[in-house]
PDB file of C-alpha atoms and ligand atoms in Angstrom:
ATOM      1  CA  MET A   1      39.822 -34.133 -55.790  1.00  0.00           C
ATOM      2  CA  ASN A   2      42.053 -33.938 -52.745  1.00  0.00           C
ATOM      3  CA  THR A   3      45.548 -33.015 -53.892  1.00  0.00           C
ATOM      4  CA  ASN A   4      47.044 -31.916 -50.527  1.00  0.00           C
ATOM      5  CA  ALA A   5      49.777 -30.077 -52.405  1.00  0.00           C
ATOM      6  CA  ALA A   6      51.698 -29.103 -49.256  1.00  0.00           C
ATOM      7  CA  LEU A   7      51.889 -32.716 -48.056  1.00  0.00           C
ATOM      8  CA  TYR A   8      52.847 -34.059 -51.489  1.00  0.00           C
ATOM      9  CA  ASN A   9      55.834 -31.688 -51.496  1.00  0.00           C
ATOM     10  CA  ASP A  10      57.294 -33.749 -48.628  1.00  0.00           C
ATOM     11  CA  LEU A  11      57.346 -36.953 -50.718  1.00  0.00           C
ATOM     12  CA  THR A  12      60.142 -38.096 -52.992  1.00  0.00           C
ATOM     13  CA  LYS A  13      57.530 -40.020 -54.996  1.00  0.00           C
ATOM     14  CA  VAL A  14      54.148 -41.701 -54.904  1.00  0.00           C
ATOM     15  CA  ILE A  15      54.591 -45.488 -54.966  1.00  0.00           C
ATOM     16  CA  VAL A  16      50.983 -46.694 -54.707  1.00  0.00           C
ATOM     17  CA  THR A  17      48.163 -44.600 -56.159  1.00  0.00           C
ATOM     18  CA  ARG A  18      44.635 -44.304 -54.782  1.00  0.00           C
ATOM     19  CA  GLU A  19      43.328 -46.210 -57.828  1.00  0.00           C
ATOM     20  CA  GLU A  20      45.746 -49.091 -57.211  1.00  0.00           C
ATOM     21  CA  ILE A  21      44.764 -49.121 -53.534  1.00  0.00           C
ATOM     22  CA  ALA A  22      41.022 -49.203 -54.310  1.00  0.00           C
ATOM     23  CA  LYS A  23      41.488 -52.142 -56.695  1.00  0.00           C
ATOM     24  CA  ALA A  24      43.654 -54.103 -54.265  1.00  0.00           C
ATOM     25  CA  VAL A  25      41.260 -53.484 -51.359  1.00  0.00           C
ATOM     26  CA  ARG A  26      38.302 -54.663 -53.442  1.00  0.00           C
ATOM     27  CA  GLU A  27      40.159 -57.840 -54.430  1.00  0.00           C
ATOM     28  CA  MET A  28      41.276 -58.457 -50.849  1.00  0.00           C
ATOM     29  CA  GLY A  29      37.679 -58.106 -49.655  1.00  0.00           C
ATOM     30  CA  GLN A  30      36.534 -60.639 -52.225  1.00  0.00           C
ATOM     31  CA  LYS A  31      39.283 -63.076 -51.249  1.00  0.00           C
ATOM     32  CA  ILE A  32      38.380 -62.835 -47.550  1.00  0.00           C
ATOM     33  CA  THR A  33      34.689 -63.253 -48.440  1.00  0.00           C
ATOM     34  CA  ARG A  34      35.515 -66.501 -50.263  1.00  0.00           C
ATOM     35  CA  ASP A  35      37.951 -67.837 -47.672  1.00  0.00           C
ATOM     36  CA  TYR A  36      35.640 -67.134 -44.698  1.00  0.00           C
ATOM     37  CA  ALA A  37      32.360 -68.201 -46.331  1.00  0.00           C
ATOM     38  CA  GLY A  38      29.958 -69.463 -43.653  1.00  0.00           C
ATOM     39  CA  LYS A  39      31.976 -67.783 -40.876  1.00  0.00           C
ATOM     40  CA  GLU A  40      31.582 -64.559 -38.919  1.00  0.00           C
ATOM     41  CA  PRO A  41      35.142 -63.270 -38.627  1.00  0.00           C
ATOM     42  CA  VAL A  42      36.241 -60.644 -36.139  1.00  0.00           C
ATOM     43  CA  MET A  43      38.076 -57.949 -38.072  1.00  0.00           C
ATOM     44  CA  LEU A  44      40.571 -56.337 -35.730  1.00  0.00           C
ATOM     45  CA  CYS A  45      41.895 -52.897 -36.662  1.00  0.00           C
ATOM     46  CA  ILE A  46      45.313 -51.963 -35.335  1.00  0.00           C
ATOM     47  CA  LEU A  47      45.115 -48.240 -34.558  1.00  0.00           C
ATOM     48  CA  LYS A  48      45.902 -45.802 -35.838  1.00  0.00           C
ATOM     49  CA  GLY A  49      47.758 -46.709 -39.031  1.00  0.00           C
ATOM     50  CA  ALA A  50      45.328 -49.352 -40.305  1.00  0.00           C
ATOM     51  CA  SER A  51      42.218 -47.231 -39.752  1.00  0.00           C
ATOM     52  CA  VAL A  52      41.859 -45.944 -43.322  1.00  0.00           C
ATOM     53  CA  PHE A  53      42.548 -49.361 -44.882  1.00  0.00           C
ATOM     54  CA  PHE A  54      40.222 -51.028 -42.350  1.00  0.00           C
ATOM     55  CA  THR A  55      37.201 -48.838 -43.029  1.00  0.00           C
ATOM     56  CA  ASP A  56      37.548 -49.406 -46.770  1.00  0.00           C
ATOM     57  CA  LEU A  57      38.245 -53.142 -46.431  1.00  0.00           C
ATOM     58  CA  ILE A  58      35.333 -54.104 -44.163  1.00  0.00           C
ATOM     59  CA  ARG A  59      32.907 -52.654 -46.718  1.00  0.00           C
ATOM     60  CA  GLU A  60      34.318 -55.006 -49.355  1.00  0.00           C
ATOM     61  CA  VAL A  61      33.770 -58.093 -47.197  1.00  0.00           C
ATOM     62  CA  ASP A  62      30.343 -59.597 -47.824  1.00  0.00           C
ATOM     63  CA  LEU A  63      30.029 -61.488 -44.531  1.00  0.00           C
ATOM     64  CA  PRO A  64      28.517 -60.756 -41.098  1.00  0.00           C
ATOM     65  CA  VAL A  65      31.806 -59.500 -39.638  1.00  0.00           C
ATOM     66  CA  THR A  66      32.228 -57.840 -36.273  1.00  0.00           C
ATOM     67  CA  THR A  67      34.847 -55.178 -35.624  1.00  0.00           C
ATOM     68  CA  GLU A  68      37.365 -54.653 -32.862  1.00  0.00           C
ATOM     69  CA  PHE A  69      40.074 -52.054 -32.334  1.00  0.00           C
ATOM     70  CA  MET A  70      43.410 -52.280 -30.566  1.00  0.00           C
ATOM     71  CA  ALA A  71      46.108 -49.691 -30.143  1.00  0.00           C
ATOM     72  CA  ILE A  72      49.691 -50.803 -29.644  1.00  0.00           C
ATOM     73  CA  SER A  73      52.780 -48.700 -29.584  1.00  0.00           C
ATOM     74  CA  SER A  74      56.098 -49.684 -31.107  1.00  0.00           C
ATOM     75  CA  TYR A  75      57.434 -46.588 -32.825  1.00  0.00           C
ATOM     76  CA  GLY A  76      57.161 -43.232 -31.081  1.00  0.00           C
ATOM     77  CA  GLY A  77      58.195 -40.331 -33.285  1.00  0.00           C
ATOM     78  CA  SER A  78      61.023 -42.181 -34.985  1.00  0.00           C
ATOM     79  CA  THR A  79      61.141 -44.111 -38.261  1.00  0.00           C
ATOM     80  CA  LYS A  80      62.683 -47.294 -36.813  1.00  0.00           C
ATOM     81  CA  SER A  81      60.788 -49.955 -34.856  1.00  0.00           C
ATOM     82  CA  SER A  82      61.823 -50.106 -31.199  1.00  0.00           C
ATOM     83  CA  GLY A  83      60.889 -53.760 -30.814  1.00  0.00           C
ATOM     84  CA  ILE A  84      59.045 -52.844 -27.647  1.00  0.00           C
ATOM     85  CA  VAL A  85      55.333 -53.441 -28.019  1.00  0.00           C
ATOM     86  CA  ARG A  86      52.855 -52.047 -25.520  1.00  0.00           C
ATOM     87  CA  ILE A  87      49.053 -52.475 -25.549  1.00  0.00           C
ATOM     88  CA  ILE A  88      47.473 -49.053 -25.168  1.00  0.00           C
ATOM     89  CA  LYS A  89      43.905 -50.012 -25.969  1.00  0.00           C
ATOM     90  CA  ASP A  90      42.775 -53.626 -25.642  1.00  0.00           C
ATOM     91  CA  LEU A  91      39.880 -55.545 -27.215  1.00  0.00           C
ATOM     92  CA  ASP A  92      36.363 -54.750 -26.000  1.00  0.00           C
ATOM     93  CA  ARG A  93      35.045 -58.297 -26.325  1.00  0.00           C
ATOM     94  CA  ASP A  94      36.114 -61.877 -25.769  1.00  0.00           C
ATOM     95  CA  ILE A  95      37.583 -63.536 -28.893  1.00  0.00           C
ATOM     96  CA  SER A  96      37.679 -67.140 -27.653  1.00  0.00           C
ATOM     97  CA  GLY A  97      36.470 -69.487 -30.390  1.00  0.00           C
ATOM     98  CA  LYS A  98      36.411 -66.671 -32.979  1.00  0.00           C
ATOM     99  CA  ASP A  99      38.142 -66.399 -36.345  1.00  0.00           C
ATOM    100  CA  VAL A 100      40.229 -63.265 -36.032  1.00  0.00           C
ATOM    101  CA  LEU A 101      41.684 -61.241 -38.895  1.00  0.00           C
ATOM    102  CA  ILE A 102      44.276 -58.757 -37.674  1.00  0.00           C
ATOM    103  CA  VAL A 103      44.228 -55.774 -40.043  1.00  0.00           C
ATOM    104  CA  GLU A 104      47.518 -53.866 -40.102  1.00  0.00           C
ATOM    105  CA  ASP A 105      48.876 -51.031 -42.213  1.00  0.00           C
ATOM    106  CA  ILE A 106      52.413 -52.343 -42.746  1.00  0.00           C
ATOM    107  CA  VAL A 107      54.643 -55.212 -41.691  1.00  0.00           C
ATOM    108  CA  ASP A 108      58.220 -54.067 -41.282  1.00  0.00           C
ATOM    109  CA  SER A 109      60.467 -55.990 -38.845  1.00  0.00           C
ATOM    110  CA  GLY A 110      57.460 -58.159 -37.946  1.00  0.00           C
ATOM    111  CA  ARG A 111      58.004 -57.588 -34.228  1.00  0.00           C
ATOM    112  CA  THR A 112      54.692 -55.846 -33.591  1.00  0.00           C
ATOM    113  CA  LEU A 113      52.569 -58.560 -35.157  1.00  0.00           C
ATOM    114  CA  ALA A 114      54.645 -61.461 -33.848  1.00  0.00           C
ATOM    115  CA  HIS A 115      54.109 -60.131 -30.351  1.00  0.00           C
ATOM    116  CA  LEU A 116      50.424 -59.363 -30.887  1.00  0.00           C
ATOM    117  CA  SER A 117      49.746 -62.808 -32.407  1.00  0.00           C
ATOM    118  CA  GLU A 118      51.264 -64.421 -29.308  1.00  0.00           C
ATOM    119  CA  VAL A 119      49.078 -62.297 -27.028  1.00  0.00           C
ATOM    120  CA  LEU A 120      45.932 -63.162 -28.988  1.00  0.00           C
ATOM    121  CA  LYS A 121      46.765 -66.883 -29.021  1.00  0.00           C
ATOM    122  CA  THR A 122      46.586 -66.933 -25.248  1.00  0.00           C
ATOM    123  CA  ARG A 123      42.992 -65.694 -25.588  1.00  0.00           C
ATOM    124  CA  ARG A 124      42.030 -68.911 -27.381  1.00  0.00           C
ATOM    125  CA  ALA A 125      40.827 -67.592 -30.738  1.00  0.00           C
ATOM    126  CA  ASN A 126      39.823 -70.373 -33.144  1.00  0.00           C
ATOM    127  CA  SER A 127      42.099 -68.905 -35.831  1.00  0.00           C
ATOM    128  CA  ILE A 128      44.277 -65.835 -36.268  1.00  0.00           C
ATOM    129  CA  GLU A 129      45.429 -64.506 -39.628  1.00  0.00           C
ATOM    130  CA  ILE A 130      47.115 -61.282 -40.675  1.00  0.00           C
ATOM    131  CA  VAL A 131      45.861 -58.893 -43.353  1.00  0.00           C
ATOM    132  CA  THR A 132      48.272 -56.122 -44.235  1.00  0.00           C
ATOM    133  CA  LEU A 133      48.071 -53.319 -46.738  1.00  0.00           C
ATOM    134  CA  LEU A 134      51.859 -53.137 -47.184  1.00  0.00           C
ATOM    135  CA  ASP A 135      54.743 -55.494 -46.545  1.00  0.00           C
ATOM    136  CA  LYS A 136      58.475 -54.742 -46.522  1.00  0.00           C
ATOM    137  CA  PRO A 137      59.782 -58.336 -46.743  1.00  0.00           C
ATOM    138  CA  ALA A 138      63.420 -57.189 -46.918  1.00  0.00           C
ATOM    139  CA  ARG A 139      63.187 -55.799 -43.383  1.00  0.00           C
ATOM    140  CA  ARG A 140      61.829 -58.840 -41.565  1.00  0.00           C
ATOM    141  CA  VAL A 141      63.798 -59.768 -38.419  1.00  0.00           C
ATOM    142  CA  VAL A 142      61.302 -62.184 -36.842  1.00  0.00           C
ATOM    143  CA  PRO A 143      59.510 -64.969 -38.742  1.00  0.00           C
ATOM    144  CA  LEU A 144      55.880 -64.159 -39.367  1.00  0.00           C
ATOM    145  CA  GLN A 145      53.225 -65.778 -41.533  1.00  0.00           C
ATOM    146  CA  VAL A 146      51.326 -63.062 -43.394  1.00  0.00           C
ATOM    147  CA  LYS A 147      48.441 -64.714 -45.203  1.00  0.00           C
ATOM    148  CA  TYR A 148      46.969 -61.610 -46.843  1.00  0.00           C
ATOM    149  CA  SER A 149      49.082 -58.753 -48.211  1.00  0.00           C
ATOM    150  CA  CYS A 150      48.056 -56.145 -50.789  1.00  0.00           C
ATOM    151  CA  PHE A 151      51.472 -54.755 -51.805  1.00  0.00           C
ATOM    152  CA  ASP A 152      55.128 -55.636 -51.268  1.00  0.00           C
ATOM    153  CA  ILE A 153      57.166 -52.436 -51.132  1.00  0.00           C
ATOM    154  CA  PRO A 154      60.901 -51.669 -51.006  1.00  0.00           C
ATOM    155  CA  ASP A 155      62.799 -50.718 -47.859  1.00  0.00           C
ATOM    156  CA  ALA A 156      61.820 -47.056 -47.579  1.00  0.00           C
ATOM    157  CA  PHE A 157      59.783 -45.058 -45.086  1.00  0.00           C
ATOM    158  CA  VAL A 158      56.323 -44.474 -46.530  1.00  0.00           C
ATOM    159  CA  VAL A 159      53.335 -42.360 -45.511  1.00  0.00           C
ATOM    160  CA  GLY A 160      49.732 -41.837 -46.570  1.00  0.00           C
ATOM    161  CA  TYR A 161      46.432 -43.758 -46.567  1.00  0.00           C
ATOM    162  CA  GLY A 162      46.637 -44.057 -42.785  1.00  0.00           C
ATOM    163  CA  LEU A 163      50.421 -44.330 -42.408  1.00  0.00           C
ATOM    164  CA  ASP A 164      52.062 -41.484 -40.564  1.00  0.00           C
ATOM    165  CA  TYR A 165      55.295 -39.844 -39.707  1.00  0.00           C
ATOM    166  CA  ASP A 166      54.955 -38.192 -36.291  1.00  0.00           C
ATOM    167  CA  GLU A 167      51.138 -38.372 -36.699  1.00  0.00           C
ATOM    168  CA  LYS A 168      51.128 -36.471 -39.987  1.00  0.00           C
ATOM    169  CA  TYR A 169      50.334 -37.520 -43.581  1.00  0.00           C
ATOM    170  CA  ARG A 170      47.624 -40.051 -42.622  1.00  0.00           C
ATOM    171  CA  ASN A 171      45.110 -38.172 -44.765  1.00  0.00           C
ATOM    172  CA  LEU A 172      47.078 -38.461 -48.013  1.00  0.00           C
ATOM    173  CA  PRO A 173      44.909 -40.540 -50.379  1.00  0.00           C
ATOM    174  CA  ASP A 174      48.000 -42.104 -52.051  1.00  0.00           C
ATOM    175  CA  ILE A 175      51.059 -43.797 -50.521  1.00  0.00           C
ATOM    176  CA  GLY A 176      54.451 -42.194 -51.035  1.00  0.00           C
ATOM    177  CA  ILE A 177      58.055 -42.304 -49.893  1.00  0.00           C
ATOM    178  CA  LEU A 178      58.709 -39.587 -47.334  1.00  0.00           C
ATOM    179  CA  SER A 179      61.584 -37.342 -48.255  1.00  0.00           C
ATOM    180  CA  PRO A 180      64.477 -38.078 -45.836  1.00  0.00           C
ATOM    181  CA  ARG A 181      64.963 -34.323 -45.278  1.00  0.00           C
ATOM    182  CA  ILE A 182      61.725 -34.446 -43.194  1.00  0.00           C
ATOM    183  CA  TYR A 183      63.133 -36.832 -40.571  1.00  0.00           C
ATOM    184  CA  GLU A 184      66.916 -36.525 -40.893  1.00  0.00           C
ATOM    185  CA  GLY A 185      68.471 -35.223 -37.718  1.00  0.00           C
ATOM    186  CA  LYS A 186      65.294 -36.004 -35.731  1.00  0.00           C
ATOM    187  CA  GLU A 187      65.915 -39.668 -34.884  1.00  0.00           C
TER     188      GLU A 187
HETATM  189  P1  IMP B   1      57.327 -53.722 -37.138  1.00  0.00           P
HETATM  190  O1  IMP B   1      57.037 -54.110 -35.721  1.00  0.00           O
HETATM  191  O2  IMP B   1      58.762 -53.373 -37.358  1.00  0.00           O
HETATM  192  O3  IMP B   1      56.811 -54.734 -38.140  1.00  0.00           O
HETATM  193  O4  IMP B   1      56.615 -52.341 -37.368  1.00  0.00           O
HETATM  194  C1  IMP B   1      55.304 -52.240 -37.719  1.00  0.00           C
HETATM  195  C2  IMP B   1      54.787 -50.848 -37.419  1.00  0.00           C
HETATM  196  O5  IMP B   1      55.778 -49.847 -37.674  1.00  0.00           O
HETATM  197  C3  IMP B   1      53.639 -50.517 -38.337  1.00  0.00           C
HETATM  198  O6  IMP B   1      52.414 -50.856 -37.752  1.00  0.00           O
HETATM  199  C4  IMP B   1      53.777 -49.031 -38.541  1.00  0.00           C
HETATM  200  O7  IMP B   1      53.085 -48.348 -37.512  1.00  0.00           O
HETATM  201  C5  IMP B   1      55.229 -48.751 -38.366  1.00  0.00           C
HETATM  202  N1  IMP B   1      55.938 -48.617 -39.656  1.00  0.00           N
HETATM  203  C6  IMP B   1      56.823 -49.468 -40.210  1.00  0.00           C
HETATM  204  N2  IMP B   1      57.270 -49.031 -41.388  1.00  0.00           N
HETATM  205  C7  IMP B   1      56.616 -47.856 -41.608  1.00  0.00           C
HETATM  206  C8  IMP B   1      56.643 -46.911 -42.700  1.00  0.00           C
HETATM  207  O8  IMP B   1      57.342 -47.056 -43.729  1.00  0.00           O
HETATM  208  N3  IMP B   1      55.836 -45.843 -42.560  1.00  0.00           N
HETATM  209  C9  IMP B   1      55.048 -45.627 -41.464  1.00  0.00           C
HETATM  210  N4  IMP B   1      54.983 -46.485 -40.436  1.00  0.00           N
HETATM  211  C10 IMP B   1      55.776 -47.589 -40.508  1.00  0.00           C
HETATM  212 MG1   MG B   2      50.897 -49.246 -37.073  1.00  0.00          MG
END
């Protein structure tokens, strides 16, 4: 078992365990399988944070999905969203007429996904829905319809299972609150 003791020391506590994640991902895959029956959705991974969730989720979807990857930047090394969204890596293929599922690690202010949804709408997808592992509803500053969410979490900065602080902690198998002593004085 991967215990990553040094990384766990930087957490104040674990808030979602690997077992809870596995169960939620399985159920989410089944829900998507039911909702998209007869379709061939494009599952779009938002790099890098959603990568761990994405690779688990697509294997729980029993449909002929295709995969796409986009990288957008909104954060830098800080723990607060800048509101500025920049496309760093775009889609490889045309999505016009396709049913697109944007797979994201966490919805915080909602700015990143609001902006990305607008961009993708101009590319004439047949439908666009959002699948997120985590949602911090208390932090929303722009309205956003999130159809699929695994866990609502409180307003705290979390890491693990793909989520990072300054590119670290993505390999933690559980999700935990990062101890403020790690980022205090660095914003
Ligand atoms: P939003 O644009 O404010 O919704 O920010 C969304 C992005 O901010 C996510 O894709 C994450 O990359 C990052 N983010 C927001 N909250 C956290 C957190 O608690 N831990 C790690 N990354 C976060
Ligand atoms: Mg992200």
